[in-house]
XYZ file of C-alpha atoms in Angstrom:
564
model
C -85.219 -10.062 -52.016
C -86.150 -11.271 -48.435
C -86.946 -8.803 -45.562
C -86.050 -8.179 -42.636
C -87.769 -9.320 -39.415
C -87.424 -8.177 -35.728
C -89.123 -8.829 -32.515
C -91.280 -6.042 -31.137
C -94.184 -5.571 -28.470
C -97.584 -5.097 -31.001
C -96.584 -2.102 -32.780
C -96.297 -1.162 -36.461
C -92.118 -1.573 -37.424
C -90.605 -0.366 -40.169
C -88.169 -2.412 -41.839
C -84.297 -1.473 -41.216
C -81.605 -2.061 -43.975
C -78.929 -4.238 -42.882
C -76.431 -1.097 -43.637
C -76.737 1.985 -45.182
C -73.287 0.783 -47.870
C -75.382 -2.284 -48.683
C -77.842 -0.110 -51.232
C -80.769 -2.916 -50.125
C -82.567 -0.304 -48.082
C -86.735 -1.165 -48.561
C -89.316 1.358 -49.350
C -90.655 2.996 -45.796
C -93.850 1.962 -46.657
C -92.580 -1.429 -46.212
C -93.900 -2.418 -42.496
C -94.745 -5.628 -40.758
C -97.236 -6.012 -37.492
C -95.405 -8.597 -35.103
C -96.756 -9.299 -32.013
C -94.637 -10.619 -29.450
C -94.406 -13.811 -28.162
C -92.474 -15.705 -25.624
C -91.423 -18.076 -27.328
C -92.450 -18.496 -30.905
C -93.226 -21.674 -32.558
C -92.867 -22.995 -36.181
C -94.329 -25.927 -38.474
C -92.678 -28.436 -39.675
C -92.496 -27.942 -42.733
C -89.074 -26.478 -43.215
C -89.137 -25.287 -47.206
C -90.106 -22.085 -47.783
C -92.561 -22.097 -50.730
C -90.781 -17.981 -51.753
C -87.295 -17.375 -52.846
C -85.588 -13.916 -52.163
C -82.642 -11.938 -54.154
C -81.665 -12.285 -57.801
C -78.801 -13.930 -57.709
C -78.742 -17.470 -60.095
C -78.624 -20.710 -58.453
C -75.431 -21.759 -59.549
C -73.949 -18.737 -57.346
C -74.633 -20.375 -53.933
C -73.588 -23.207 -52.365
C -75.293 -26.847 -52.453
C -78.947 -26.251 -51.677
C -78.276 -27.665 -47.681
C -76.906 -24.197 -47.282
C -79.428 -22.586 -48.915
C -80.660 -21.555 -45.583
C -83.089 -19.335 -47.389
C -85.260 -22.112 -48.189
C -86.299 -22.772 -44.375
C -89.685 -22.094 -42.919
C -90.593 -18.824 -41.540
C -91.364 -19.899 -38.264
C -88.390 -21.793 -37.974
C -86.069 -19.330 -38.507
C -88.014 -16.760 -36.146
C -88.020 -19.251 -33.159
C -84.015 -19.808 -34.055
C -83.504 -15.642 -33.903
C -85.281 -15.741 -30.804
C -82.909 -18.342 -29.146
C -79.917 -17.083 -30.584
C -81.176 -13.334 -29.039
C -81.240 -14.733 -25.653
C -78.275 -16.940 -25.930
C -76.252 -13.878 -27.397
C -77.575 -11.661 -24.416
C -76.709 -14.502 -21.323
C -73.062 -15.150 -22.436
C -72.099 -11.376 -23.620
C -71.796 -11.440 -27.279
C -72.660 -7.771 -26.979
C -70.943 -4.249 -28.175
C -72.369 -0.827 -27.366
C -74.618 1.041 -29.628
C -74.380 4.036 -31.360
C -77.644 5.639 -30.546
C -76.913 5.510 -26.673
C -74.875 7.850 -24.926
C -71.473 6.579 -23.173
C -72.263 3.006 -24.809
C -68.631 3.376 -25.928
C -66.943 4.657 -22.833
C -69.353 3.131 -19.740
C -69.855 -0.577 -19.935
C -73.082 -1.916 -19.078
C -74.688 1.566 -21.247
C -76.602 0.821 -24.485
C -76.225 -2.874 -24.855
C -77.236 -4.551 -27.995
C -76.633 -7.988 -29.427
C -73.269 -7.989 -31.943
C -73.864 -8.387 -35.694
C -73.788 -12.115 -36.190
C -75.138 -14.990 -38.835
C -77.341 -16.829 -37.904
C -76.282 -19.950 -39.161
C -72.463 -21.434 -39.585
C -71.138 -20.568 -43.228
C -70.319 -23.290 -44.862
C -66.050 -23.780 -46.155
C -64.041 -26.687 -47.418
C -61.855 -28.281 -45.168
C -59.258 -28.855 -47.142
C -59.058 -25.045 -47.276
C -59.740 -24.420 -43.853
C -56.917 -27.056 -42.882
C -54.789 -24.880 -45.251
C -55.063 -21.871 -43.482
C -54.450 -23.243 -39.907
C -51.200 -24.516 -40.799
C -50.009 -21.291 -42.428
C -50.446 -18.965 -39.145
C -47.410 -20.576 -38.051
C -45.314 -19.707 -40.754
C -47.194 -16.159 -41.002
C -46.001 -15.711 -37.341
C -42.606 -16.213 -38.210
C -42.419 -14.542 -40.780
C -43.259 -11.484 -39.334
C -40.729 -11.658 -36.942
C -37.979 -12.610 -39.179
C -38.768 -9.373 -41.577
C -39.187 -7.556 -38.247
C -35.551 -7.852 -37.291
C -34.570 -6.295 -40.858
C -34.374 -2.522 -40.084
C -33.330 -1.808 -43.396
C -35.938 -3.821 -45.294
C -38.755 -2.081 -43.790
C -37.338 1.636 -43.889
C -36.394 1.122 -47.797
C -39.123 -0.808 -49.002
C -41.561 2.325 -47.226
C -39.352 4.660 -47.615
C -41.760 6.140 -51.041
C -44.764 5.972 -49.097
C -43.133 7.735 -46.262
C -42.717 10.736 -48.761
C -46.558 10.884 -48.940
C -48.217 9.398 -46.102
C -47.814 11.349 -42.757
C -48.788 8.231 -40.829
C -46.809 6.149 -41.882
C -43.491 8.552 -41.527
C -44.137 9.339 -37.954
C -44.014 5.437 -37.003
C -41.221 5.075 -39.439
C -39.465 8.084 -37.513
C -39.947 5.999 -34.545
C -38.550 2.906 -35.785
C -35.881 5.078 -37.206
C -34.801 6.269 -33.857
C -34.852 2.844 -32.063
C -32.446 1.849 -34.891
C -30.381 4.724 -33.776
C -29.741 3.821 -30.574
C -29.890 0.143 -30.936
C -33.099 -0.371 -29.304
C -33.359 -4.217 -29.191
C -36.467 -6.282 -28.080
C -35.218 -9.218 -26.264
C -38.947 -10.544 -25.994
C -41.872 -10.504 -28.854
C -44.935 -11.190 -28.420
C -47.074 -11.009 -31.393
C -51.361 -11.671 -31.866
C -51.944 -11.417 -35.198
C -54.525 -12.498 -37.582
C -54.075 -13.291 -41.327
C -57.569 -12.954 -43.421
C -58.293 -14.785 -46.743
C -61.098 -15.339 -49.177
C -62.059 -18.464 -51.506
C -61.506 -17.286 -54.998
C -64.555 -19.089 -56.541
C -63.003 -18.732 -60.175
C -60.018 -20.301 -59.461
C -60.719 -22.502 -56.201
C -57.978 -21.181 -54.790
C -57.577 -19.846 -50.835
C -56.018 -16.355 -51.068
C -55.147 -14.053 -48.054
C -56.826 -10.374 -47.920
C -54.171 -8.709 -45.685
C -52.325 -9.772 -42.629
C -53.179 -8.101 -39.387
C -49.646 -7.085 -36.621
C -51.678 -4.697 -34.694
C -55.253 -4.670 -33.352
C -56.221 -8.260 -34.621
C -59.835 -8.024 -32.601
C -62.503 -10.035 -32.245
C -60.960 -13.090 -30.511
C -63.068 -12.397 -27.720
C -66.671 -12.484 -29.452
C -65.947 -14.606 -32.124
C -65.401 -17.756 -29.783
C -68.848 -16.778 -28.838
C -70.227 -16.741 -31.860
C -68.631 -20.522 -32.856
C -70.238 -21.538 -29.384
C -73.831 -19.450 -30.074
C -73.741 -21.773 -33.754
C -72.640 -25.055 -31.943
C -75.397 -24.707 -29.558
C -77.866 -23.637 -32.287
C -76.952 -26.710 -34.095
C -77.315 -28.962 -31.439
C -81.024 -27.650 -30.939
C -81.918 -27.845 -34.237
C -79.713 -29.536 -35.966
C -82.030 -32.165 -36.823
C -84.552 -30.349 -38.498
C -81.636 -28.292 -40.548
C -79.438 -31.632 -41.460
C -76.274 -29.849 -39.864
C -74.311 -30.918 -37.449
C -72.597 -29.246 -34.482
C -69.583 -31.129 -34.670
C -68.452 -29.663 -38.001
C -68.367 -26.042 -36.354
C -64.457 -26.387 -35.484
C -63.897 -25.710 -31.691
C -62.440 -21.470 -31.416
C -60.792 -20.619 -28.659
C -59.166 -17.337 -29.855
C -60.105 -15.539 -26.598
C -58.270 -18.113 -24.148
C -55.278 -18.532 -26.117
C -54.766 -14.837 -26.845
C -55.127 -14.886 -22.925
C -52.387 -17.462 -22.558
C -50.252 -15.837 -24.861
C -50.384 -12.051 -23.052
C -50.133 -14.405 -19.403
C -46.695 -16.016 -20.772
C -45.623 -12.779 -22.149
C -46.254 -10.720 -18.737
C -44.182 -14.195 -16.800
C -41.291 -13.777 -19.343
C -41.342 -10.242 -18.001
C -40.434 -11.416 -14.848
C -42.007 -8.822 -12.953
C -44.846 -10.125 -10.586
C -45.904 -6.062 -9.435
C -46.326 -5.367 -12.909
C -49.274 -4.901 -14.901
C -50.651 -5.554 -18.471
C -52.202 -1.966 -20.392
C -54.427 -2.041 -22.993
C -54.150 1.259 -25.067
C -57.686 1.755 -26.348
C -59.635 4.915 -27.982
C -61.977 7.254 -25.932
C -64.785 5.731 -27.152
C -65.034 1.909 -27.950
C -68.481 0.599 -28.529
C -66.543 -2.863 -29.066
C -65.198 -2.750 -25.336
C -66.441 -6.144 -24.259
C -64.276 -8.243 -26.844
C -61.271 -6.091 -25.003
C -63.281 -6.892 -21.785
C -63.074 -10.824 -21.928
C -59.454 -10.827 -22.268
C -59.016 -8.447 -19.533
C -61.419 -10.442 -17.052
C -59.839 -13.739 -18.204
C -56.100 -12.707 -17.183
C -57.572 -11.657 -13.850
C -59.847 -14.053 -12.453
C -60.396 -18.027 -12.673
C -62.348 -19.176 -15.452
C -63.458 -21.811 -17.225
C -62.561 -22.674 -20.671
C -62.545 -25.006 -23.308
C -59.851 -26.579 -24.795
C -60.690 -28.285 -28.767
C -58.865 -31.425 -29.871
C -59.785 -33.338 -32.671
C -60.979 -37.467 -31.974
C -60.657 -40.286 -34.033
C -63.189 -42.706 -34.260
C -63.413 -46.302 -35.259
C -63.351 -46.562 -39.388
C -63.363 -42.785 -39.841
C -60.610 -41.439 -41.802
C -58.334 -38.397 -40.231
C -60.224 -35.858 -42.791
C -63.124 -36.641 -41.418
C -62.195 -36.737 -37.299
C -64.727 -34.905 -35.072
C -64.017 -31.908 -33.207
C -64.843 -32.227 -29.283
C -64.009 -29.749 -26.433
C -62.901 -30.642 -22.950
C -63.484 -28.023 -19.984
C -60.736 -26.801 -18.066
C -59.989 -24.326 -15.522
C -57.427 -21.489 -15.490
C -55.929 -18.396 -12.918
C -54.128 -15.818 -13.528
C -54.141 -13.018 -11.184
C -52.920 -10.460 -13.817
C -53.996 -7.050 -12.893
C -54.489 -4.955 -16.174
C -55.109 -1.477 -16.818
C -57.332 0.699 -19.555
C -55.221 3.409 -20.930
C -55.253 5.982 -24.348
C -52.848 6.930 -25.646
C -53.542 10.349 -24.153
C -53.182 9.318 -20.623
C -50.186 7.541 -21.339
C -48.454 10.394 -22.333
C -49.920 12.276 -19.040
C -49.533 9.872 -16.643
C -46.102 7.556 -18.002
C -43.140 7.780 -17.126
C -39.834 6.208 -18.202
C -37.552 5.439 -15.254
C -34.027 4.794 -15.322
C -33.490 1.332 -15.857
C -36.040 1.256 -18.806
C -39.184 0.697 -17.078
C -42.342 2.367 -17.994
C -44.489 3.721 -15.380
C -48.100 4.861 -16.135
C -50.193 5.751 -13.294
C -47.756 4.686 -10.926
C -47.658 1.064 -11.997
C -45.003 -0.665 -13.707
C -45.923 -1.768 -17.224
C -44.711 -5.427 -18.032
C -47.186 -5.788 -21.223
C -48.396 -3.226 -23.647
C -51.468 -4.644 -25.578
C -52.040 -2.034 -28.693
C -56.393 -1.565 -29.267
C -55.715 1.526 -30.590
C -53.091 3.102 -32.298
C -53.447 2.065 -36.144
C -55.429 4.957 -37.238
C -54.511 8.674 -38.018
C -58.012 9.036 -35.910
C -55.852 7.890 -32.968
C -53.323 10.729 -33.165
C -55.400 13.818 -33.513
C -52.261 15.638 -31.239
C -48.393 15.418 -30.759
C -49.340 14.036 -26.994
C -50.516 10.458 -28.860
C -47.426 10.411 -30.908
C -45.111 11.221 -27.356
C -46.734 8.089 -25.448
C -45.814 5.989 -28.796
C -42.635 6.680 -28.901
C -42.085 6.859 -24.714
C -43.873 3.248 -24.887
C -41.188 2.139 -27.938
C -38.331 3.564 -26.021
C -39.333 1.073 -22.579
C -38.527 -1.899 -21.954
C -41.538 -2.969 -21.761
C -43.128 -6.135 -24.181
C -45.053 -4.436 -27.002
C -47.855 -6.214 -28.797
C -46.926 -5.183 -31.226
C -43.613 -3.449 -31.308
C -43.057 -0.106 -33.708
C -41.361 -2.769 -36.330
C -43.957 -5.853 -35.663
C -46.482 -2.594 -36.953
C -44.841 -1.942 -39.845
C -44.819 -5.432 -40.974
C -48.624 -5.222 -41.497
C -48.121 -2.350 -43.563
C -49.828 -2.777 -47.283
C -47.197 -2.066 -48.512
C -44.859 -4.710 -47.237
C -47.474 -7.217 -47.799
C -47.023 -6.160 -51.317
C -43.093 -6.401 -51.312
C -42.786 -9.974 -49.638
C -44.888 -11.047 -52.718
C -42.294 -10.099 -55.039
C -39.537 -13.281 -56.770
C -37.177 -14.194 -54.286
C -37.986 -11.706 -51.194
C -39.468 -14.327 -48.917
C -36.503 -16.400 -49.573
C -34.633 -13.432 -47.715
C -36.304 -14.224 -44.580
C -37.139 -18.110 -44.285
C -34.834 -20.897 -45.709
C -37.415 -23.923 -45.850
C -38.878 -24.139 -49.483
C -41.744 -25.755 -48.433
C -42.275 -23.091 -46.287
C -42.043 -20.728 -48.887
C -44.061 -22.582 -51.552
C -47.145 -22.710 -49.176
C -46.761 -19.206 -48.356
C -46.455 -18.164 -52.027
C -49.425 -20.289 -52.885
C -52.217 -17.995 -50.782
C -50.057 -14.827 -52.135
C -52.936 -12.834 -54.537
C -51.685 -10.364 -56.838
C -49.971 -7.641 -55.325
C -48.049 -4.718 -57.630
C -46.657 -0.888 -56.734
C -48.060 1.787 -58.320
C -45.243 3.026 -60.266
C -45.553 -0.240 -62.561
C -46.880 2.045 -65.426
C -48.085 -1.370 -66.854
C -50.068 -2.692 -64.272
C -51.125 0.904 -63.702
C -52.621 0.828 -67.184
C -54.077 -2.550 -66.722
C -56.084 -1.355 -63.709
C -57.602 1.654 -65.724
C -58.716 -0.070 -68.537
C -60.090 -3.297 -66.438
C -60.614 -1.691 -62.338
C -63.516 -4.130 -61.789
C -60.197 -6.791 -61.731
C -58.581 -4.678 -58.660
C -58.539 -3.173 -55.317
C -56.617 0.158 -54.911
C -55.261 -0.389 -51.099
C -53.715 2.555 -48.944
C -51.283 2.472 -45.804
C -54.784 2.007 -43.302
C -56.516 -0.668 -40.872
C -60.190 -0.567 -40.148
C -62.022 -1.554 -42.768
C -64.051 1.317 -45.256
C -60.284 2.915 -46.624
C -60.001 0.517 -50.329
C -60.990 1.674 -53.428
C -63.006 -0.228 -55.863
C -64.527 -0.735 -59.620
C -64.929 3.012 -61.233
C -63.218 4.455 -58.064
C -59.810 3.169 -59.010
C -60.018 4.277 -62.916
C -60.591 7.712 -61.381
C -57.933 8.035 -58.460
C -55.405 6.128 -60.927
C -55.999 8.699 -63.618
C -56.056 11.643 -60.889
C -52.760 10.499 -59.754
C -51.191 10.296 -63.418
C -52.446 13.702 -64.366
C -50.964 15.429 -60.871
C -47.655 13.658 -61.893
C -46.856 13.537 -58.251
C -45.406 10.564 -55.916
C -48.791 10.041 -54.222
C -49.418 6.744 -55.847
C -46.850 5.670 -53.602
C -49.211 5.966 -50.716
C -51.151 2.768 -52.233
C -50.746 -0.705 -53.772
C -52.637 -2.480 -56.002
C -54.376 -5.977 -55.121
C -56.045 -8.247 -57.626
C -59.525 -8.841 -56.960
C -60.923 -11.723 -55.139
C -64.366 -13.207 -56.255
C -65.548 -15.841 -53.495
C -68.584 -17.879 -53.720
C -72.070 -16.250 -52.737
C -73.967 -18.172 -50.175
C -77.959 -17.616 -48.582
C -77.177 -15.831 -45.441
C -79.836 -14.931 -42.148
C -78.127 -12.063 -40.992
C -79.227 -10.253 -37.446
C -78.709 -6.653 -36.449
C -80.572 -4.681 -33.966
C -82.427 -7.420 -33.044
C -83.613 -8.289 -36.574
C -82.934 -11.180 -38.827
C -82.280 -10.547 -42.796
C -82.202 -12.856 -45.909
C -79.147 -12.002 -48.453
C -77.124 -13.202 -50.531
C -73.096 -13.015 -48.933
C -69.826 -13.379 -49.351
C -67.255 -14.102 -46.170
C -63.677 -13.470 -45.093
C -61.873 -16.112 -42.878
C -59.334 -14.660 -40.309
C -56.615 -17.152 -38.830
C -55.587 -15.688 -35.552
C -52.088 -16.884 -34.596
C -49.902 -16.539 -31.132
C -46.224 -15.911 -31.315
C -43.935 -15.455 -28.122
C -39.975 -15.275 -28.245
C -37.383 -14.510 -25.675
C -33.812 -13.838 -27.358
C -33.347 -17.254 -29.267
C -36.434 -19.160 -27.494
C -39.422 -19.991 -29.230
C -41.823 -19.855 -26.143
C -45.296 -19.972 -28.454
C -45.785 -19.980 -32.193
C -49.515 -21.129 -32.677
C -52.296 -21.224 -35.013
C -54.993 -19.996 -31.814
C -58.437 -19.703 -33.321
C -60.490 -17.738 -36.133
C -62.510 -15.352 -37.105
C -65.347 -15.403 -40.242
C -67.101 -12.427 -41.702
C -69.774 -12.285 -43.196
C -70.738 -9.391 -45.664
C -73.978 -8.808 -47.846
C -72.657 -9.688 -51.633
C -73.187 -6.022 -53.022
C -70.484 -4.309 -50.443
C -67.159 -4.143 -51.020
C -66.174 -3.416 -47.199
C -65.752 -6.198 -44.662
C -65.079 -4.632 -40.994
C -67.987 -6.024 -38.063
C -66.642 -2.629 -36.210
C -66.922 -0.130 -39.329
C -70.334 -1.872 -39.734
C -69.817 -4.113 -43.118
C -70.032 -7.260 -41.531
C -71.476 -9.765 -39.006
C -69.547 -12.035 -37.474
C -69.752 -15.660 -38.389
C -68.662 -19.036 -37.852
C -66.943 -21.972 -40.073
C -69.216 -24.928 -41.056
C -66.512 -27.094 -42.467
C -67.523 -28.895 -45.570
């Protein structure tokens, strides 16, 4: 087991576990005397003599990732560059211990949760997973325009999850009075793990609402890139294999086209966000972006003499970008206080006509404590303004429909290319309802080979190993319908890899597994494809021993792709 490591003036530190779910917490008698420095050196010789953790060998990757082998020094003078890098270009969220971190900015900055080094991933997989955010994006439009798919195939869970009824009320009253939306915009992110046993790239869940991080995580592929091309050398990586991100502009470019297909120059973009958001700067980039001019860079891949198209090089070229979009901060709360619908279907908050509503909040139970969050939903639904995403775009992420498009023949419903469908189908894990008493079965007598998954976004809500033997035998004994509030998901088991993790200012050696996120930009007006884009990524990185992923819920740091 390695240890954790942060800078301090002279003074006695204890050591901090990387997360209190992690269950790698070390003794408090475990304490290290670090004196600053300004800049700390290290040797050259680059293998550590000690080895940490207890995982075998044949677990991680090929030993060039096994970034546990580096020097000391080495890795202390690389925290201490990535710490000031991460602090100059605002990789930063608010912490917990400070008061108003989460509602002033500017109040109880601290440095994200990153890696820090690039995980390594094929890029045969990686190339797989680009070119399926397209066909993701459709998707989820086509099964959004099928009213009656998504009220039948939830209509069990709506008997037992209050959550999900209320939004299905909504949708069920937009269906009522014919509520069409002309023009969809849609930011979504689709998350998958390497199954190590099968070598096969299978997707988590797919995000419709919320899909964050496309602000910071373009940081973090630029904090790795520049690491890289510092040290590179000495670590036998290379920059150019971290793939170009540039989630945060294109999510930008997709909200700017959405507010000009609005067609309303007065009108302003609102982000619905909760009271307290301690990961306000990630919002904050995207808002800043759409207002002033700013610089960004814009990836293409470059083919050079006798190297084959596999192998081409990822470069960047800078451009330049204005907007002028005024946008606006709003809960859901304040919406209902301050919004107003007028008569030709405009929504009014504040004043200000709404031309874009960009949803931060709003796919959590913890976001409707009262009936005034549940009135601004459904005044927002009833507007005419562009909802990212729309009450049916929502339900689309919904478990539960994830678990019904899996089924023979469904996608086939919605898309008409097979190819389409085959590559689709191929990333599908299992997925089964609950009230298949033989896969029910199967999950008691084996739950280490499942996930028990409810109707929830936000990472800490799954169920796993023992857990689901006991809630799937609590369940069968009440002889209720509240399995229908979950689905079951076969269990992914990705490849284990060194990791240098950083919190709080401190760097960590573990042993992790990591989740890739494929963010993807779709824009329509009536029959118009305007944008349907694969538009960046996001990786995860997670000690090996927790079953939770979320950065926010504080499973995970966030990572970068090393392509392989």
């Amino acid at each position: 087991m390695g240890v954790s490591l942060c800078f301090t003036t002279s003074a006695t530190y204890t050591l901090p576990s990387f997360s209190s779910s992690y269950n790698r917490s070390p003794s408090l008698s475990q304490t290290l005397f670090f004196p600053f420095c300004p800049k700390p050196l290290f040797s050259l010789n680059l293998m550590s003599k000690s080895k940490c953790g207890n995982v075998d060998d044949h677990t991680l990757t090929s030993s060039l990732f096994d970034y546990h082998r580096f020097d000391h020094q080495l890795l202390q003078s690389i925290a201490y560059d990535s710490l000031v890098w991460a602090s100059l270009h605002g990789l930063l969220v608010g912490h917990k211990s400070i008061q108003n971190s989460g509602t002033v900015p500017g109040v109880g900055l601290v440095h994200a949760p990153f890696a820090l080094l690039p995980n390594p991933f094929p890029e045969i997989h990686w190339k797989q997973a680009c070119h399926l955010a397209p066909l993701f994006n459709e998707l989820v439009d086509r099964v959004s325009l099928d009213g009656k798919f998504l009220q039948e195939s939830l209509s069990r869970t709506k008997k037992v999850d209050e959550f999900t009824s209320r939004l299905l009320d909504i949708h069920s009253k937009m269906l009522e009075i014919n509520k069409k939306e002309d023009i969809r915009l849609g930011l979504h992110r689709s998350d998958y793990m390497l199954d190590e046993q099968t070598n096969s790239l299978l997707q988590i869940e797919l995000n419709t609402i919320s899909s964050s991080f496309a602000g910071l995580s373009s940081l973090v592929s630029k904090l790795h890139r520049n690491t890289l091309s510092h040290y590179g050398k000495l670590l036998e990586l290379d920059s150019e294999r971290v793939p170009a991100n540039n989630s945060v502009n294109l999510f930008v470019e997709a909200l700017a086209k959405a507010w000009s297909e609005y067609n309303n120059p007065r009108a302003v973009i609102m982000f619905i966000v909760q009271a307290v958001e301690r990961n306000m700067y990630d919002q904050h980039f995207l808002s800043v972006y759409l207002r002033e001019r700013y610089p960004f860079c814009v990836g293409y891949w470059t083919k050079k003499k006798n190297v084959e198209l596999s192998n081409m090089i990822s470069k960047e070229k800078m451009l330049y970008n204005t907007h002028h979009i005024t946008t606006i901060r709003k809960t859901l709360a304040e919406v209902d206080q301050e919004g107003e619908l007028l008569p030709d279907g405009t929504l009014a908050v504040g004043g200000q006509a709404i031309a874009v509503i960009y949803f931060r909040a709003g796919y959590t139970p913890a976001d409707f404590p009262s009936e005034s969050e549940w009135r601004a939903r459904l005044l927002m639904e009833q507007s005419s303004a562009i909802k990212c995403p729309s009450i049916s775009y929502h339900l689309v992420g919904t478990k539960k429909i994830q678990q019904e498009l899996a089924k023979p023949n469904v996608l086939e419903r919605f898309l008409e290319n097979k190819d389409d469908i085959a590559k689709l189908r191929e990333c599908f894990a299992g997925l089964w309802s609950l009230d298949d008493s033989d896969i029910a079965r199967k999950a008691i007598e084996r739950p280490e080979l499942y996930v028990m998954k409810p109707q929830r976004e936000g990472g800490g809500n799954n169920i796993y190993g023992d857990a689901v033997r006991e809630t799937l035998q609590k369940l069968q004994k009440a002889g209720s319908q509240e399995d229908a509030a979950y689905i079951l998901m076969q269990r992914i088991f990705p490849t284990t890899s060194a990791a240098i993790l950083m919190r709080d200012g401190c760097w960590h050696k573990d042993h992790a597994i990591s989740e890739l996120g494929i963010y993807g930009t779709y824009l329509r007006n009536k029959d118009k494809v305007i944008m349907n884009n694969q538009s960046g990524y996001l990786m995860r990185t997670k000690v090996s021993s927790s079953d939770e992923g979320g950065v926010a819920a504080g499973f995970a740091v966030l990572d970068s792709v090393y392509l392989t």
